[in-house]
Amino acid sequence: MRRLSTILLMLFSAYALIAQKHTISGYIKDKDTGEELIGANVIVKDKGTGTTTNTYGFYSINLPDGNYEIIYSFIGYKEEVKTVNLKSNQSINVELSGSAYVTQEVVVSSEKKSNIEDSKMSVIKLPVETVKTLPAFMGEVDILKTIQLLPGVQSSGEGNSGFYVRGGGPDQNLILLDEATIYNASHLFGFFSVFNADAIKDMEIYKGGMPAEYGGRISSVLDIKMNNGNMKEFEAEGGIGTIASRLTLQGPIVKDKSSFLISARRTYIDILIKPFIKKTSPFRGSGYYFYDLNAKFNYRFSDKDRLFFSAYYGEDIFDFKSTDAGFGMSIPWGNGMASLRWNHLFNSKFFSNTTLVAADYKFRTEVKMEDSEDEDGGFQFIQNSGIRDYYIKQDFTWLPNPKHTVKFGGMYTYHIFTPNSVSASFGTDVYDFSSARKQYAHEAAIYLGDDYKINDRFTIYAGVRAAIFNQRGPFTRYVKDEYLINNIDTITYGQNESVAFYDSFEPRASIKIGLDKNSSFKASFMQNKQFIHLASLSASTLPTDLWVPCSDVVKPQAGRQYAIGYFRNFFDDHYETSVELYYKDLFNLIEYADGALPGDDVADNADNYFIFGDGYSYGLELFIKKRSGRFTGWIGYTWSKTERFFDDIDNGAPFPAKYDRRHDLSLTATYQLSDKWTASAVFVYATGNTTTLPLGLFMIDGELVSEYATRNSYRMDPYHRLDLSVTYEHKKTDKWESSWNFSVFNAYNRKNPYFIYFDKSGTVEDGTFTTYAKQVSLFPILPAVTWNFKF
């Protein structure tokens, strides 16, 4: 009885101590636009404690009774200090004013050292302003190409916006735009990303240590947030560049209560060259362009309720016509998404976000051949593929006391896959080869995570995610013979009949150990599963790639990653450095079988032509960043090794992945020469990509047959490039801003290898036959000019 009384007394005392604490909470916004600031710092002066705002600009901090000075700060903004006499819960909303020049010296001593103090590791946040100062390919600011300059993130090739994270494939990256999944993040076959930087507010990439609220991919998360729109006044900005122009309009619908943002971008090479194509040209009518549209509307009912609607649609359109041959081809492809989010603040310690999303990716090929002798018309061929998602997501954040940040929630997704749908017509006759080949699946997940600050030195994060996936009918399984030629049986599943069921248990954990006020050691572990796969016949991501679900044949991809790191800041946090080591196991990867061709899965199952294997990757990453002053930039270096092994490739022997690179180096630098002039440079160096080349040619039955080396056993020459740019602030007043950006891509005209092919000359009969390799390079030195404006 005495022990029970003692325990009850201790619990009552603990509760009393907590009860004596009160909460300061609110939103931090940009004073000029009303835009919420993500990751703004809230520091209690002389107490060594603080917090940051969440993705909606909300913060909450618990303190005992007393008098405090609260410092509110954000990079590029002037500090705001509030004196608080805390005797009860208080709501304090703060508006910060922008500094005169963002790139000039700013005070960082009061900022929360998130890279050192947070339990999160392998996470990098990039301000859009930083992205806009760097040299851009053809003058088009590109978020994804900037991401590729970070350690642990590799590009998928010359000019390509696809990326690989710590040995993972492009389909293993979860790309989110305002909570909606973007399945194809590139235009022009990968040379531009779909994200218009003028519409973007914030982006954050997780290379490891993924929190439990993220799932469905096994390598990384790129979380991108759109601007909400100016709450104070109407604003327009845009740019006219070498190959594209863009325009963004934003402003209040009801001042300080609701706002809108509309942003558009389009290339116009097709329009510029059209006058120069003769009317008699057989290719008149051919062309290519892409466009994208972003829109966002938000309404603030009160400080406790906020509604957001976001939308995106982007499309590439390639047309080819040959009037002489009576042939025409049109290939449109693109993404669309819409998300509706409701933020609700139950109290200063409990926050919720409810999200409804519809996301779609589609690819279409339409071929027409005219027949002058056929009155009913010629031949027409149409192929469609894509994926469509509908999902609901519920997230909660609970702040029971200053030591804990608890996040929990769940989501449900309904997937509709169209691997390959083909129809054709000849005259009035129509042939549908795969009218009912859509595949349907349900995916659901719940999660729980707690970020627990034990004391000033130790912080731990522990989380878990549980998920299920169920493919359901209608579905027809075509059973092939061992040569994958003939169907020997079919299995038919009825409406809503279960085809395949999988579950997943995904623990996540990380720890931070503070070594002193300027350094810390961190470690993390994450285990993930992925229920959808991207099947590609190409070495790089293309719009023709197919998204396919797990099935009775295809198992979920799985990943397990371990990482440790040392983080240290120098010179009053003006310099940020880190070194990280990681090891990653990958399971149930897919490849097309040798000899598989596009269209083999028409009236068939795409997964009948897959082979399956595993892989691993390990590496070291170094990062040095100067984050304030006239001169800013970073150095990122990665040493890594990535290998795959498939039973059906080289008898199961390990082989290097396509983008296995020992060395990957990136240097970025921005220097503000004066109030009007800013110069920047980017240098990249990477070990050459691997490829498979023939060892020799043999004459068999009068035909030349190639003998190939083992998979990816040849490595191309290293890739390196220097980009330069200069920005001139032409005019800046209270109501008008304009600037000129002059950039040079590949400044010293390096001929980087894109791919290698073999040509031949002579004949075998007279003994003059020979073969020789040729390297194809894409981009020489490319200058670009862009005029930007804002009013």
XYZ file of N, CA and C in Angstrom, residues 496-656:
483
model
N -14.049 -7.769 -58.098
C -13.673 -7.678 -56.683
C -13.114 -8.970 -56.105
N -12.823 -9.942 -56.934
C -12.192 -11.173 -56.443
C -10.707 -10.904 -56.199
N -10.190 -11.385 -55.088
C -8.804 -11.104 -54.713
C -7.832 -11.843 -55.630
N -6.883 -11.097 -56.189
C -5.843 -11.669 -57.043
C -4.566 -11.905 -56.241
N -4.191 -10.912 -55.438
C -2.975 -11.019 -54.624
C -3.111 -10.098 -53.424
N -2.565 -10.542 -52.281
C -2.638 -9.756 -51.053
C -1.266 -9.740 -50.395
N -0.815 -8.543 -49.999
C 0.475 -8.397 -49.331
C 0.319 -7.431 -48.158
N 1.147 -7.633 -47.135
C 1.172 -6.691 -46.026
C 2.610 -6.285 -45.738
N 2.751 -5.280 -44.891
C 4.084 -4.737 -44.638
C 4.134 -4.156 -43.233
N 5.229 -4.426 -42.543
C 5.508 -3.832 -41.243
C 6.824 -3.090 -41.374
N 6.809 -1.759 -41.142
C 7.957 -0.922 -41.472
C 8.407 -0.103 -40.265
N 9.376 -0.585 -39.501
C 9.907 0.215 -38.393
C 10.862 1.291 -38.884
N 10.865 2.427 -38.217
C 11.778 3.536 -38.510
C 12.360 4.033 -37.183
N 13.628 4.376 -37.166
C 14.243 4.862 -35.928
C 15.445 5.735 -36.253
N 15.700 6.722 -35.406
C 16.905 7.541 -35.523
C 17.250 8.094 -34.151
N 18.514 8.466 -33.980
C 18.978 9.018 -32.716
C 19.989 10.122 -32.990
N 19.919 11.163 -32.151
C 20.905 12.246 -32.193
C 21.588 12.322 -30.839
N 22.922 12.364 -30.877
C 23.703 12.522 -29.651
C 24.526 13.793 -29.804
N 24.204 14.802 -29.021
C 24.955 16.043 -29.082
C 26.326 15.886 -28.450
N 27.363 16.246 -29.181
C 28.731 16.146 -28.675
C 29.155 17.437 -27.999
N 28.790 18.559 -28.590
C 28.936 19.873 -27.976
C 27.944 20.783 -28.679
N 28.013 22.093 -28.431
C 26.993 22.979 -28.993
C 27.076 23.114 -30.505
N 28.186 22.660 -31.093
C 28.370 22.808 -32.538
C 28.429 21.492 -33.305
N 28.269 20.355 -32.633
C 28.420 19.087 -33.346
C 27.537 18.016 -32.722
N 27.220 17.006 -33.532
C 26.425 15.887 -33.050
C 26.699 14.654 -33.896
N 26.354 13.507 -33.323
C 26.425 12.218 -34.020
C 25.000 11.713 -34.185
N 24.712 11.139 -35.365
C 23.365 10.629 -35.625
C 23.441 9.243 -36.251
N 22.377 8.468 -36.039
C 22.240 7.160 -36.668
C 20.773 6.946 -36.999
N 20.504 6.209 -38.079
C 19.108 5.971 -38.467
C 18.954 4.601 -39.102
N 17.724 4.108 -39.044
C 17.351 2.842 -39.676
C 15.957 2.999 -40.248
N 15.762 2.481 -41.454
C 14.410 2.473 -42.007
C 14.199 1.217 -42.830
N 12.973 0.713 -42.766
C 12.577 -0.457 -43.543
C 11.284 -0.110 -44.263
N 11.266 -0.303 -45.576
C 10.118 0.103 -46.390
C 9.736 -1.002 -47.366
N 8.479 -0.972 -47.779
C 8.019 -1.800 -48.888
C 7.300 -0.928 -49.900
N 7.319 -1.405 -51.133
C 6.734 -0.655 -52.252
C 5.900 -1.617 -53.078
N 4.625 -1.253 -53.281
C 3.689 -2.181 -53.910
C 3.473 -1.924 -55.393
N 4.106 -0.909 -55.943
C 4.004 -0.661 -57.383
C 5.412 -0.568 -57.964
N 5.549 -0.947 -59.226
C 6.846 -1.008 -59.891
C 6.783 -0.237 -61.204
N 7.936 0.253 -61.620
C 8.064 0.890 -62.930
C 8.876 -0.036 -63.825
N 8.243 -0.529 -64.871
C 8.913 -1.426 -65.805
C 9.428 -0.620 -66.983
N 10.746 -0.732 -67.243
C 11.366 0.087 -68.282
C 12.270 -0.755 -69.161
N 12.161 -0.548 -70.466
C 13.074 -1.174 -71.424
C 14.274 -0.292 -71.701
N 14.285 0.908 -71.091
C 15.344 1.872 -71.344
C 16.197 2.031 -70.102
N 17.398 2.568 -70.302
C 18.292 2.829 -69.174
C 17.879 4.080 -68.411
N 17.042 4.922 -69.008
C 16.578 6.134 -68.328
C 15.058 6.161 -68.353
N 14.472 6.977 -67.491
C 13.025 7.043 -67.411
C 12.459 7.712 -68.662
N 11.484 7.058 -69.259
C 10.819 7.578 -70.444
C 9.315 7.506 -70.237
N 8.544 8.298 -70.981
C 7.092 8.247 -70.817
C 6.490 6.910 -71.209
N 7.226 6.084 -71.951
C 6.721 4.774 -72.348
C 6.832 3.740 -71.237
N 7.538 4.056 -70.149
C 7.669 3.120 -69.044
C 6.292 2.826 -68.437
N 6.134 1.608 -67.937
C 4.838 1.167 -67.433
C 4.840 1.043 -65.912
N 3.821 1.609 -65.284
C 3.600 1.379 -63.858
C 2.724 0.141 -63.713
N 3.193 -0.830 -62.936
C 2.461 -2.084 -62.758
C 2.344 -2.382 -61.262
N 1.265 -3.042 -60.852
C 1.076 -3.345 -59.431
C 1.718 -4.678 -59.052
N 1.869 -4.892 -57.748
C 2.177 -6.236 -57.277
C 1.027 -7.157 -57.683
N 1.357 -8.408 -57.924
C 0.358 -9.355 -58.412
C 0.680 -10.735 -57.863
N 0.015 -11.750 -58.405
C 0.336 -13.115 -58.019
C 1.716 -13.526 -58.511
N 2.308 -12.728 -59.407
C 3.654 -13.007 -59.934
C 4.687 -12.034 -59.348
N 4.315 -10.773 -59.224
C 5.244 -9.730 -58.783
C 5.076 -9.480 -57.281
N 6.160 -9.613 -56.543
C 6.140 -9.357 -55.106
C 6.517 -7.897 -54.829
N 6.201 -7.386 -53.650
C 6.566 -5.994 -53.332
C 8.077 -5.804 -53.292
N 8.526 -4.647 -53.807
C 9.914 -4.262 -53.590
C 10.103 -3.959 -52.098
N 11.291 -4.242 -51.592
C 11.570 -3.979 -50.184
C 12.956 -3.358 -50.062
N 13.105 -2.498 -49.083
C 14.389 -1.849 -48.838
C 14.660 -1.745 -47.356
N 15.928 -1.864 -47.011
C 16.350 -1.741 -45.614
C 17.632 -0.927 -45.610
N 17.641 0.199 -44.898
C 18.794 1.098 -44.932
C 19.268 1.440 -43.524
N 20.602 1.426 -43.370
C 21.258 1.832 -42.136
C 22.164 3.017 -42.471
N 22.212 4.007 -41.572
C 23.065 5.172 -41.820
C 23.581 5.736 -40.507
N 24.803 6.240 -40.548
C 25.377 6.973 -39.422
C 26.001 8.248 -39.965
N 26.109 9.274 -39.108
C 26.662 10.528 -39.605
C 27.199 11.413 -38.492
N 28.145 12.264 -38.884
C 28.717 13.266 -37.981
C 28.430 14.632 -38.579
N 27.875 15.538 -37.748
C 27.437 16.848 -38.216
C 28.111 17.925 -37.363
N 28.665 18.945 -38.042
C 29.351 20.000 -37.307
C 29.217 21.331 -38.040
N 28.977 22.381 -37.266
C 28.935 23.741 -37.797
C 30.156 24.516 -37.322
N 30.590 25.471 -38.158
C 31.770 26.273 -37.850
C 31.437 27.754 -37.955
N 32.248 28.562 -37.274
C 32.199 30.017 -37.405
C 30.782 30.566 -37.225
N 30.254 30.351 -36.032
C 28.915 30.850 -35.699
C 27.854 30.359 -36.676
N 27.964 29.113 -37.080
C 26.968 28.448 -37.946
C 26.938 28.995 -39.372
N 27.939 29.757 -39.760
C 28.002 30.208 -41.151
C 28.382 29.057 -42.082
N 29.085 28.053 -41.547
C 29.479 26.883 -42.331
C 28.838 25.646 -41.722
N 28.250 24.841 -42.577
C 27.583 23.608 -42.169
C 28.285 22.434 -42.850
N 28.673 21.413 -42.086
C 29.376 20.265 -42.662
C 28.760 18.970 -42.137
N 28.916 17.915 -42.912
C 28.460 16.597 -42.470
C 29.175 15.515 -43.259
N 29.292 14.344 -42.640
C 29.765 13.141 -43.312
C 28.820 12.017 -42.910
N 28.316 11.294 -43.904
C 27.372 10.207 -43.647
C 27.840 8.936 -44.337
N 27.622 7.799 -43.676
C 27.857 6.475 -44.228
C 26.529 5.733 -44.278
N 26.274 5.003 -45.355
C 25.015 4.266 -45.436
C 25.238 2.896 -46.060
N 24.329 1.998 -45.746
C 24.271 0.683 -46.395
C 22.802 0.364 -46.645
N 22.486 -0.085 -47.859
C 21.097 -0.340 -48.234
C 20.977 -1.702 -48.919
N 20.024 -2.517 -48.465
C 19.650 -3.768 -49.135
C 18.361 -3.538 -49.912
N 18.284 -4.107 -51.118
C 17.105 -3.989 -51.964
C 16.650 -5.387 -52.386
N 15.340 -5.631 -52.331
C 14.801 -6.950 -52.624
C 13.652 -6.854 -53.625
N 13.486 -7.925 -54.410
C 12.369 -8.065 -55.351
C 12.346 -6.957 -56.408
N 13.520 -6.655 -56.953
C 13.607 -5.698 -58.053
C 13.167 -6.378 -59.347
N 12.738 -5.580 -60.325
C 12.285 -6.164 -61.582
C 13.072 -5.587 -62.758
N 13.205 -6.412 -63.783
C 13.761 -6.018 -65.080
C 12.965 -6.755 -66.141
N 12.944 -6.211 -67.346
C 12.402 -6.981 -68.467
C 13.384 -8.096 -68.815
N 12.847 -9.235 -69.195
C 13.689 -10.341 -69.636
C 14.394 -9.973 -70.931
N 15.577 -10.552 -71.149
C 16.299 -10.306 -72.396
C 15.419 -10.680 -73.586
N 15.384 -9.804 -74.572
C 14.594 -10.056 -75.771
C 13.182 -9.521 -75.713
N 12.741 -9.027 -74.545
C 11.395 -8.461 -74.450
C 11.315 -7.174 -75.252
N 10.187 -6.962 -75.915
C 10.005 -5.801 -76.778
C 8.737 -5.060 -76.388
N 8.669 -3.751 -76.652
C 7.422 -3.019 -76.405
C 6.280 -3.650 -77.191
N 5.161 -3.819 -76.539
C 4.014 -4.412 -77.213
C 3.871 -5.903 -76.999
N 4.889 -6.557 -76.408
C 4.766 -7.984 -76.138
C 3.610 -8.286 -75.196
N 3.266 -7.321 -74.355
C 2.235 -7.561 -73.351
C 0.843 -7.177 -73.832
N 0.683 -6.861 -75.111
C -0.642 -6.605 -75.653
C -1.412 -7.914 -75.657
N -2.633 -7.899 -75.119
C -3.414 -9.116 -74.939
C -2.639 -10.138 -74.113
N -1.914 -9.646 -73.144
C -1.086 -10.490 -72.281
C -0.865 -9.723 -70.976
N -0.114 -10.321 -70.055
C 0.248 -9.652 -68.807
C 1.672 -9.143 -68.898
N 1.867 -7.873 -68.558
C 3.210 -7.301 -68.620
C 4.181 -8.076 -67.747
N 3.723 -8.538 -66.569
C 4.650 -9.199 -65.644
C 5.074 -10.594 -66.093
N 4.486 -11.111 -67.178
C 4.970 -12.379 -67.738
C 6.362 -12.246 -68.335
N 6.779 -11.001 -68.597
C 8.065 -10.762 -69.257
C 9.086 -10.151 -68.299
N 8.821 -10.233 -66.991
C 9.742 -9.705 -65.988
C 10.642 -10.805 -65.446
N 11.826 -10.377 -65.015
C 12.686 -11.223 -64.204
C 12.933 -10.490 -62.892
N 13.346 -11.227 -61.868
C 13.374 -10.668 -60.525
C 14.722 -10.897 -59.867
N 15.135 -9.918 -59.071
C 16.424 -10.028 -58.398
C 16.522 -9.086 -57.212
N 17.719 -9.020 -56.634
C 17.981 -8.198 -55.458
C 19.167 -7.283 -55.733
N 19.526 -6.479 -54.756
C 20.659 -5.582 -54.918
C 21.105 -5.009 -53.593
N 22.170 -4.254 -53.647
C 22.652 -3.552 -52.458
C 23.427 -2.320 -52.898
N 23.575 -1.391 -51.963
C 24.330 -0.175 -52.230
C 24.933 0.302 -50.921
N 26.138 0.816 -50.986
C 26.738 1.433 -49.806
C 27.623 2.580 -50.264
N 27.834 3.531 -49.351
C 28.611 4.682 -49.765
C 28.898 5.646 -48.642
N 29.645 6.681 -48.999
C 30.028 7.753 -48.094
C 29.673 9.078 -48.745
N 29.095 9.995 -47.961
C 28.695 11.297 -48.477
C 29.316 12.414 -47.640
N 29.884 13.399 -48.319
C 30.452 14.576 -47.659
C 29.700 15.814 -48.129
N 29.443 16.719 -47.196
C 28.691 17.917 -47.533
C 29.270 19.097 -46.761
N 29.643 20.153 -47.482
C 30.146 21.389 -46.889
C 29.350 22.539 -47.499
N 28.743 23.334 -46.649
C 27.869 24.406 -47.134
C 28.170 25.715 -46.423
N 28.328 26.767 -47.196
C 28.403 28.122 -46.639
C 27.038 28.752 -46.865
N 26.343 29.044 -45.769
C 24.942 29.400 -45.915
C 24.624 30.866 -45.689
N 25.613 31.723 -45.493
C 25.316 33.138 -45.327
C 26.470 33.976 -45.846
N 26.209 35.241 -46.080
C 27.219 36.139 -46.604
C 27.027 36.398 -48.083
N 27.859 37.240 -48.647
C 27.791 37.515 -50.087
C 28.144 36.286 -50.910
N 29.037 35.465 -50.363
C 29.437 34.241 -51.060
C 28.777 33.047 -50.381
N 27.954 32.298 -51.116
C 27.295 31.106 -50.593
C 27.471 29.962 -51.581
N 27.220 28.761 -51.116
C 27.324 27.604 -51.982
C 27.604 26.358 -51.185
N 27.850 25.257 -51.893
C 28.154 24.012 -51.203
C 29.019 23.108 -52.069
N 29.655 22.149 -51.407
C 30.396 21.077 -52.062
C 29.772 19.766 -51.608
N 29.389 18.938 -52.545
C 28.841 17.628 -52.231
C 29.653 16.547 -52.920
N 30.043 15.536 -52.173
C 30.831 14.440 -52.748
C 30.258 13.109 -52.278
N 30.162 12.151 -53.193
C 29.674 10.813 -52.869
C 30.623 9.771 -53.434
N 31.043 8.829 -52.567
C 31.704 7.603 -53.020
C 30.722 6.471 -52.767
N 30.407 5.695 -53.792
C 29.378 4.667 -53.615
C 29.627 3.472 -54.518
N 28.966 2.389 -54.179
C 28.981 1.168 -54.985
C 27.589 0.559 -54.955
N 27.062 0.249 -56.134
C 25.716 -0.302 -56.249
C 25.745 -1.493 -57.192
N 25.265 -2.638 -56.726
C 25.255 -3.842 -57.552
C 23.897 -4.526 -57.481
N 23.594 -5.275 -58.535
C 22.374 -6.066 -58.640
C 22.760 -7.517 -58.915
N 21.855 -8.430 -58.566
C 22.061 -9.830 -58.960
C 20.701 -10.475 -59.216
N 20.582 -11.001 -60.443
C 19.376 -11.670 -60.922
C 19.751 -13.069 -61.357
N 18.953 -14.054 -60.982
C 19.242 -15.441 -61.377
C 19.294 -15.595 -62.888
N 18.497 -14.785 -63.612
C 18.413 -14.915 -65.066
C 19.400 -14.025 -65.813
N 20.298 -13.357 -65.097
C 21.315 -12.529 -65.741
C 22.687 -13.015 -65.285
N 23.510 -13.439 -66.224
C 24.881 -13.889 -65.936
C 24.918 -14.925 -64.816
N 23.913 -15.831 -64.831
C 23.861 -16.948 -63.870
C 23.874 -16.474 -62.412
N 23.289 -15.326 -62.168
C 23.181 -14.842 -60.799
C 24.385 -14.101 -60.277
N 25.396 -13.885 -61.103
C 26.599 -13.165 -60.652
C 26.275 -11.683 -60.457
N 26.834 -11.033 -59.434
C 26.579 -9.608 -59.230
C 27.091 -8.780 -60.413
N 26.362 -7.741 -60.755
C 26.792 -6.832 -61.815
C 26.492 -5.402 -61.369
N 27.282 -4.430 -61.811
C 27.046 -3.041 -61.412
C 25.744 -2.513 -61.997
